[in-house]
Tab-separated table of C-alpha atoms in Angstrom:
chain	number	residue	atom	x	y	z
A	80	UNK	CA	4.825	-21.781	-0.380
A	81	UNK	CA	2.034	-19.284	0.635
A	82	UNK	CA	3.693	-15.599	1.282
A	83	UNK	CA	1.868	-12.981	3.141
A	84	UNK	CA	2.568	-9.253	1.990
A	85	UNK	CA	0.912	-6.057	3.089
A	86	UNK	CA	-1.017	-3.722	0.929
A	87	UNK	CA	-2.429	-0.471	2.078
A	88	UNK	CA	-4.757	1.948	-0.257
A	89	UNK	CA	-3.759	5.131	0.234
A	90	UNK	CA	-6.529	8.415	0.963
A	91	UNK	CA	-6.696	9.586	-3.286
A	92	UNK	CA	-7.263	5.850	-3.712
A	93	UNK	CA	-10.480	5.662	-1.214
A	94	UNK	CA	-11.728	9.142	-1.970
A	95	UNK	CA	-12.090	8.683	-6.107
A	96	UNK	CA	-13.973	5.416	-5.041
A	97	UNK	CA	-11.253	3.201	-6.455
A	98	UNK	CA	-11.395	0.368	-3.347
A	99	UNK	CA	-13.521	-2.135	-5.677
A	100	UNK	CA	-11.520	-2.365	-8.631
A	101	UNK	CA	-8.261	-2.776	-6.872
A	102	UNK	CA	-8.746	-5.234	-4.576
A	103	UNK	CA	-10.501	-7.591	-7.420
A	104	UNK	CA	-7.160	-6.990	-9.513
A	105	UNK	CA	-5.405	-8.761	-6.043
A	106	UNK	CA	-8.092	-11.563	-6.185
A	107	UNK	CA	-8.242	-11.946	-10.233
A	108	UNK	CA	-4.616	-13.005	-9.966
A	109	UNK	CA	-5.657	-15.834	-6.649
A	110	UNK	CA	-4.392	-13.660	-4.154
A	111	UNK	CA	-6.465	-14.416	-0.977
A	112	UNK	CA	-7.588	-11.504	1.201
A	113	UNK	CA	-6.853	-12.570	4.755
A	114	UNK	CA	-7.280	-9.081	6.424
A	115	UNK	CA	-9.027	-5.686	5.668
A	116	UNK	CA	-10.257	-3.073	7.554
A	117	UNK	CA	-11.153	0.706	6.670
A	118	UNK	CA	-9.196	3.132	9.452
A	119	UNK	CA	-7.902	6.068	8.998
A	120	UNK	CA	-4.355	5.631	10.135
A	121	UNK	CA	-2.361	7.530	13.201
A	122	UNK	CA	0.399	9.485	12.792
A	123	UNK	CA	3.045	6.799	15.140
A	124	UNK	CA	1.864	4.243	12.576
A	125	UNK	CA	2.436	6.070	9.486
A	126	UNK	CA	6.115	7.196	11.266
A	127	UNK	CA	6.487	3.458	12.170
A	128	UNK	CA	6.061	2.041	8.918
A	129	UNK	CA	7.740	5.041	6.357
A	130	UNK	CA	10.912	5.370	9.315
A	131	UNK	CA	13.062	4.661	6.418
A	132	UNK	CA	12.263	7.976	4.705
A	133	UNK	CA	12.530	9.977	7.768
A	134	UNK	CA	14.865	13.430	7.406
A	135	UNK	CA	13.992	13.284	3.762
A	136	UNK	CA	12.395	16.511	2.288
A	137	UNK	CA	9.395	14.432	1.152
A	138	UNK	CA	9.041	12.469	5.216
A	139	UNK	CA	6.858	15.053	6.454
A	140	UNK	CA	4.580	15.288	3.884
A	141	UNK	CA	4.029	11.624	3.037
A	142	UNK	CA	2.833	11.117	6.525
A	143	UNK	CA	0.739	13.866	6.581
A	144	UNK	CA	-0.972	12.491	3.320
A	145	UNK	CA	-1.328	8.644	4.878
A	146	UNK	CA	-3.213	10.188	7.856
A	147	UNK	CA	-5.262	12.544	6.144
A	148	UNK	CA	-8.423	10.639	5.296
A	149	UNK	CA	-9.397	6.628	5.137
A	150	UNK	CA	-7.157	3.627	3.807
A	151	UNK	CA	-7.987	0.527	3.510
A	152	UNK	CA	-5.291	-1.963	5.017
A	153	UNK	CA	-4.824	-5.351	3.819
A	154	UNK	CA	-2.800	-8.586	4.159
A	155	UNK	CA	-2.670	-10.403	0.980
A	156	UNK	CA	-1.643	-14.498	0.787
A	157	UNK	CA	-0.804	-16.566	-2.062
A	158	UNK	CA	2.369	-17.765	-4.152
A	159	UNK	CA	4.862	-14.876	-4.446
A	160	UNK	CA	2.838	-12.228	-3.142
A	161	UNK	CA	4.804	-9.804	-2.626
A	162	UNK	CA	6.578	-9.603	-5.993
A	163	UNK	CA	3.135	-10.028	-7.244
A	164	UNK	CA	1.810	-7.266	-5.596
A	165	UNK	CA	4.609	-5.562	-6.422
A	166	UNK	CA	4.127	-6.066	-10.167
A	167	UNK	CA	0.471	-5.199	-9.942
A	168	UNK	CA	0.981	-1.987	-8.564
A	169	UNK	CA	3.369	-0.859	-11.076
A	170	UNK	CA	5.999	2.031	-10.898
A	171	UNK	CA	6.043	4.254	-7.920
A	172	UNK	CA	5.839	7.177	-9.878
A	173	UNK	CA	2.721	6.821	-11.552
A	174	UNK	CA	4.201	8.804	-14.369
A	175	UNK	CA	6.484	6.083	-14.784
A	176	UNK	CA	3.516	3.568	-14.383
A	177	UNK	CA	2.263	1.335	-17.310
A	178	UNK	CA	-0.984	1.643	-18.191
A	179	UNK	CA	-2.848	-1.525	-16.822
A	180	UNK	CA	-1.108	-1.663	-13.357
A	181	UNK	CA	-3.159	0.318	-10.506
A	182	UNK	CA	-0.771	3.218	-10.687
A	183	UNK	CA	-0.661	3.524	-14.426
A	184	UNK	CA	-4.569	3.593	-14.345
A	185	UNK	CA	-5.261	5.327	-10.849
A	186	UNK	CA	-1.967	7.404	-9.908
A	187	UNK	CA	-1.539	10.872	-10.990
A	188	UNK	CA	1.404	12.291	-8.839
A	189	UNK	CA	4.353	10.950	-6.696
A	190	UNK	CA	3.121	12.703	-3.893
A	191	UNK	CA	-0.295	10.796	-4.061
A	192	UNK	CA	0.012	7.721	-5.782
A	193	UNK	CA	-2.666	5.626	-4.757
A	194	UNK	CA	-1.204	2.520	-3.067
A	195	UNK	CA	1.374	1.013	-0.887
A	196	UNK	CA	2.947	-2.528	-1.005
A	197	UNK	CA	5.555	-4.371	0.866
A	198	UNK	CA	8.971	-4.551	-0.651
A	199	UNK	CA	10.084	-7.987	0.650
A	200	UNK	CA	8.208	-10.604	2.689
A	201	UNK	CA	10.502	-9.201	5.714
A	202	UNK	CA	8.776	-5.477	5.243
A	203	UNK	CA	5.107	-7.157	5.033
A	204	UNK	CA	6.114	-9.098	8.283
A	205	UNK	CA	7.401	-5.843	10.001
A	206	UNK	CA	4.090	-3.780	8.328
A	207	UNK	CA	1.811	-6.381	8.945
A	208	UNK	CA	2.501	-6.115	12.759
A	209	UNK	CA	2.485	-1.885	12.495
A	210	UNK	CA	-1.252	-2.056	11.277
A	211	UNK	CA	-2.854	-5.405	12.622
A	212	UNK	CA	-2.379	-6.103	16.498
């Protein structure tokens, strides 16, 4: 059964010139790019779509990191993909991160590490919908 996920790179990921290697580690493994677009997002969609994290001590900052320069959005198909996603993009700390995953080889910090995914297929639905009319 075809899943749909959401991926977003994140400002450090754009700025180091990163875009082209990531997104052919998405289609290497058959995931199908159904959406992208370059934007730089606004801060009621970056509230909308980390609402989870809001009060933490980290809330503030994360969104003003998401809205501080480009990211390029994306809505990835294919067999499993969120949990393949998921695996791709490897720990959220890149610290943590094995090499080979796009954190491992891209992150440097928690604060700025390089990409977002969907956690279940109900978060891509939910994200999917905050980024793409």
């Amino acid at each position: 059964m075809t899943e749909k996920t959401y991926a977003m790179l994140k400002p450090d990921a754009v700025a180091a010139g990163h875009i082209g290697e990531i997104i052919s580690r998405f289609e290497n493994v058959g995931l199908v790019i159904e959406r992208m677009e370059l934007a730089t997002l606004t801060p009621q969609q970056a509230a909308a779509n980390y609402a989870e994290h809001e009060g933490k001590p980290f809330y503030e900052g994360l969104v003003q990191y998401v809205t501080s320069g480009p990211v390029v959005k994306l809505v990835l198909a294919g067999e499993g993909a969120v949990a393949i996603t998921r695996k791709l993009m490897g720990a959220t700390n890149p610290v943590d991160a094995l090499p080979g995953t796009i954190r491992g080889d891209f992150g440097l910090v928690m604060d700025a590490n390089v990409i977002h995914g969907s956690d279940s297929p109900e978060s891509a639905e939910r994200e999917i919908a905050i980024f793409f009319d």
